[in-house]
Coordinates of C-alpha atoms in Angstrom, one line a residue:
M1 CA -0.2 0.1 0.0
D2 CA 1.2 3.3 -0.8
E3 CA 2.1 5.4 2.2
S4 CA 0.7 8.4 1.2
I5 CA -2.9 6.8 1.5
R6 CA -2.1 6.1 5.3
E7 CA -0.7 9.6 5.5
I8 CA -4.1 11.1 4.0
L9 CA -6.0 9.0 6.5
D10 CA -4.0 9.8 9.6
D11 CA -4.3 13.7 8.9
F12 CA -8.0 13.3 8.0
I13 CA -8.6 11.2 11.5
R14 CA -6.5 13.8 13.4
K15 CA -8.4 16.7 12.1
K16 CA -11.7 15.2 13.1
G17 CA -10.4 14.8 16.5
L18 CA -10.4 10.6 16.4
R19 CA -7.8 8.5 17.1
Q20 CA -6.3 5.8 14.6
T21 CA -6.9 2.2 15.6
S22 CA -5.2 -1.1 14.6
Q23 CA -8.7 -2.4 13.2
R24 CA -8.8 1.0 11.1
D25 CA -5.3 -0.1 9.9
E26 CA -6.1 -3.8 9.0
I27 CA -9.3 -2.4 7.1
L28 CA -6.9 0.1 5.1
E29 CA -4.4 -2.7 4.5
I30 CA -7.0 -5.2 3.3
I31 CA -8.6 -2.4 1.2
F32 CA -5.8 -1.2 -0.8
A33 CA -3.9 -4.8 -1.0
S34 CA -5.9 -4.9 -3.8
D35 CA -7.8 -2.7 -6.7
E36 CA -10.7 -4.5 -6.8
H37 CA -14.3 -3.3 -6.1
F38 CA -15.9 -4.6 -3.2
T39 CA -18.8 -4.6 -1.0
P40 CA -18.9 -4.3 2.9
D41 CA -19.6 -7.9 3.3
E42 CA -16.9 -9.1 1.0
L43 CA -14.6 -6.8 2.9
F44 CA -15.6 -8.0 6.0
D45 CA -15.1 -11.8 4.8
R46 CA -11.4 -10.6 3.8
L47 CA -10.8 -9.1 7.2
R48 CA -11.9 -12.4 8.9
N49 CA -9.9 -14.5 6.4
A50 CA -6.8 -12.2 7.6
G51 CA -7.6 -12.9 11.0
S52 CA -8.9 -9.4 12.0
R53 CA -11.4 -9.0 14.8
A54 CA -12.8 -5.9 13.4
S55 CA -16.8 -5.6 13.7
R56 CA -19.1 -5.1 11.2
A57 CA -20.0 -1.9 12.6
T58 CA -16.6 -1.0 12.8
V59 CA -16.0 -1.8 8.8
Y60 CA -19.1 0.4 8.0
R61 CA -17.7 3.3 10.2
T62 CA -14.5 3.0 8.6
L63 CA -16.1 2.6 5.2
G64 CA -17.6 6.1 5.9
L65 CA -14.6 8.0 7.0
L66 CA -12.7 6.9 3.8
V67 CA -15.2 8.1 1.7
E68 CA -15.4 11.3 3.5
A69 CA -11.6 11.5 3.1
D70 CA -11.7 10.9 -0.5
L71 CA -10.1 7.6 -0.3
I72 CA -12.5 5.3 -1.8
H73 CA -15.8 6.1 -3.4
E74 CA -19.3 4.5 -3.4
I75 CA -20.5 3.1 -7.1
E76 CA -23.6 1.8 -8.3
L77 CA -22.9 -1.2 -10.3
G78 CA -26.5 -2.1 -10.9
D79 CA -26.8 -5.0 -8.4
G80 CA -28.5 -3.0 -5.6
Q81 CA -25.7 -3.5 -3.2
T82 CA -23.4 -0.6 -1.9
T83 CA -19.9 -1.0 -3.7
Y84 CA -16.7 0.6 -3.0
D85 CA -13.7 1.5 -5.7
P86 CA -10.4 2.2 -4.0
N87 CA -9.0 3.0 -7.2
F88 CA -10.0 7.0 -7.1
V89 CA -6.7 7.8 -5.4
D90 CA -4.2 7.2 -8.2
H91 CA -6.8 7.1 -11.0
P92 CA -9.6 9.9 -10.3
N93 CA -10.8 9.8 -13.9
H94 CA -11.7 6.4 -14.6
N95 CA -14.9 4.7 -15.8
H96 CA -16.9 1.3 -15.6
L97 CA -18.3 -0.9 -18.1
I98 CA -20.9 -3.4 -16.4
C99 CA -22.3 -6.3 -18.3
V100 CA -26.1 -6.3 -17.5
D101 CA -26.0 -10.3 -18.0
C102 CA -23.4 -11.3 -15.4
G103 CA -22.3 -8.3 -13.5
K104 CA -18.9 -8.2 -14.6
V105 CA -17.1 -5.1 -14.0
V106 CA -14.4 -3.6 -16.7
E107 CA -12.7 -0.6 -15.6
F108 CA -11.1 1.7 -18.3
E109 CA -9.8 5.2 -19.0
D110 CA -10.0 7.1 -22.0
N111 CA -8.2 10.1 -22.8
H112 CA -10.5 11.0 -25.7
L113 CA -13.3 11.0 -23.0
D114 CA -11.1 13.3 -20.8
L115 CA -10.4 15.8 -23.2
Q116 CA -14.1 15.9 -24.3
N117 CA -15.3 16.2 -20.8
D118 CA -12.6 18.8 -20.0
C119 CA -13.8 21.0 -23.0
L120 CA -17.8 20.5 -22.3
T121 CA -17.1 21.6 -18.5
R122 CA -14.9 24.5 -19.6
R123 CA -17.4 25.7 -22.3
L124 CA -20.0 25.4 -19.5
G125 CA -18.1 27.7 -17.2
F126 CA -16.8 24.8 -14.9
R127 CA -13.6 23.2 -14.0
P128 CA -13.1 19.6 -14.2
V129 CA -12.5 18.0 -10.9
R130 CA -13.2 14.1 -11.5
Q131 CA -14.9 12.1 -14.1
S132 CA -16.7 8.8 -13.8
L133 CA -18.8 7.3 -16.5
R134 CA -20.9 4.0 -16.1
I135 CA -21.7 2.0 -19.4
E136 CA -24.0 -0.7 -19.0
A137 CA -24.0 -3.4 -21.7
A138 CA -24.9 -6.7 -22.8
C139 CA -22.3 -9.8 -23.3
E140 CA -22.0 -10.4 -26.9
R141 CA -20.3 -13.6 -26.0
L142 CA -23.5 -14.8 -24.4
R143 CA -25.5 -13.5 -27.4
N144 CA -23.6 -15.4 -29.8
E145 CA -22.3 -18.6 -28.3
G146 CA -25.1 -19.0 -25.7
N147 CA -22.9 -19.0 -22.6
C148 CA -20.7 -16.7 -20.8
L149 CA -18.3 -18.1 -18.6
D150 CA -18.1 -15.1 -15.8
L151 CA -22.1 -15.3 -15.8
I152 CA -21.6 -19.4 -14.8
Q153 CA -19.1 -18.3 -12.4
A154 CA -21.4 -15.7 -10.8
R155 CA -24.3 -18.0 -10.3
V156 CA -22.0 -20.8 -9.0
E157 CA -20.6 -18.3 -6.3
G158 CA -24.1 -17.2 -5.7
K159 CA -23.4 -13.4 -6.2
R160 CA -26.1 -11.2 -6.9
L161 CA -26.7 -10.4 -10.7
P162 CA -27.7 -7.1 -12.0
N163 CA -31.1 -6.0 -12.1
R164 CA -31.7 -6.6 -15.8
K165 CA -34.1 -4.2 -17.6
K166 CA -35.2 -5.6 -21.0

């Protein structure tokens, strides 16, 4: 984990008059050990697997602090769950392509989109701070071949699938 992330959180917590705890440290380490999106339940499971004794309440409170500190962002992926994205710290302008069939999420950056958004916001009298685009798309492989390995795996793992609007 990049030490600047810890410094940002430490400064933020200090300014709020809170104290840094070992459980917050564990949560921070688990979140930034991967660049994967996660739900609170998935984070809680990762913490348990790592031997942490942090409670669900501590997880939720810490997630709130991390969002407030702008270290992670809440994103909506169409499955009705709150999902968090830790990738905004070093990639503030990134986008998500979400399969409406299996829920697979693909992050992407596009310099053309960045330039277009920059021109648009400036023309309207604003200065862009960050950009996030969510594209929902249907799986071509499922349409063409009748199966999608990501959909099969999601069903096997019992993952909630997106609410498909036909």
